[in-house]
């Protein structure tokens, strides 16, 4: 999470500007999550229309003991539970009492945010040693996961995997598989393909919270690269792209407009410092892929996992997959 006194590296700044200048302008969904964006996302998870959070929580609540037993029988006792992108560390509460890991490691870009969450988790589970480490799991750098004797379980809930393209998702799953060192697994939450109307409503809620979450990204970009986006010139646009099996979120220009940003310090950059948008042009801000159970299982297998078990809700809206190395 980047806030006041924000820092963005030259490389990252160049990537953002490249995206703004692309034929279909785009920006990484990671820029949703400044402080306001993180709070807005928390509100999204409480909305009636946004079924993924409550559905996944229900599955974990009902099946955590089965998951722990399945992991134990496939890989043995859990020596280390690692949660990439841990955020508020809420869902791990279902696992800790039944999995009883020897250690819990929460990885996140914002280590301060996770540290706060760990304070209350430590009070509730004093027997489990816990640590937070800074890590951006989308980056190529190795994750700071300690060597342990015994099985590691990676826990990646929330269908965040859906925000990667299927190729990127497979690469990320393969990295996790490699880090299981032949004796561990991955427990992952995945949003499933379903009726288009249900998907549409989840990303176009009646209160407009998802719209505010999307528009807030413009304020964040202004702080990061000094651009002059004006939120009132843009509107939220989200739809299900059925052939690609993904929700697409865009910001659509309400009128013809030009966005400007300063040249990077030194002034030697060859990148343009403005982009014109015609009325109706969009800035693509997020993909959220939805999988069938069979397709996600196939993806896990292509990433190297040998055994896959899954649990779903009564409507088959969401799947929790346990894949072992
Ligand atoms: C974090 N991620 C899984 C959410 C999703 O559903 O793709 C982000 C989100 N975007 C709009 N609403 C929620």
Tab-separated table of C-alpha atoms and ligand atoms in Angstrom, residues 33 41 44 50 158-160 163 203 210 213 249 286 288 290, ligand 1:
chain	number	residue	atom	x	y	z
A	33	UNK	CA	-4.946	-0.775	-3.110
A	41	UNK	CA	-12.364	-3.415	-1.033
A	44	UNK	CA	-17.088	-4.661	-1.261
A	50	UNK	CA	-20.349	-9.710	-3.884
A	158	UNK	CA	-9.993	-14.913	-2.129
A	159	UNK	CA	-9.679	-15.887	-5.807
A	160	UNK	CA	-6.846	-13.398	-6.202
A	163	UNK	CA	-6.646	-11.342	-11.326
A	203	UNK	CA	-19.095	-6.048	-10.063
A	210	UNK	CA	-17.189	-1.072	-6.771
A	213	UNK	CA	-13.113	1.434	-5.794
A	249	UNK	CA	-13.325	-3.629	-15.249
A	286	UNK	CA	-8.791	-5.310	-13.965
A	288	UNK	CA	-11.144	-11.265	-12.879
A	290	UNK	CA	-13.688	-17.312	-13.545
B	1	LIG	C1	-9.160	-9.205	-5.175
B	1	LIG	N1	-9.937	-9.740	-6.274
B	1	LIG	C2	-10.047	-11.201	-6.191
B	1	LIG	C3	-11.249	-9.090	-6.456
B	1	LIG	C4	-12.017	-9.721	-7.651
B	1	LIG	O1	-13.197	-10.039	-7.453
B	1	LIG	O2	-11.413	-9.908	-8.705
B	1	LIG	C5	-11.090	-7.596	-6.698
B	1	LIG	C6	-12.388	-6.909	-7.025
B	1	LIG	N2	-12.591	-6.144	-8.048
B	1	LIG	C7	-13.819	-5.699	-8.020
B	1	LIG	N3	-14.449	-6.199	-6.976
B	1	LIG	C8	-13.559	-6.950	-6.316
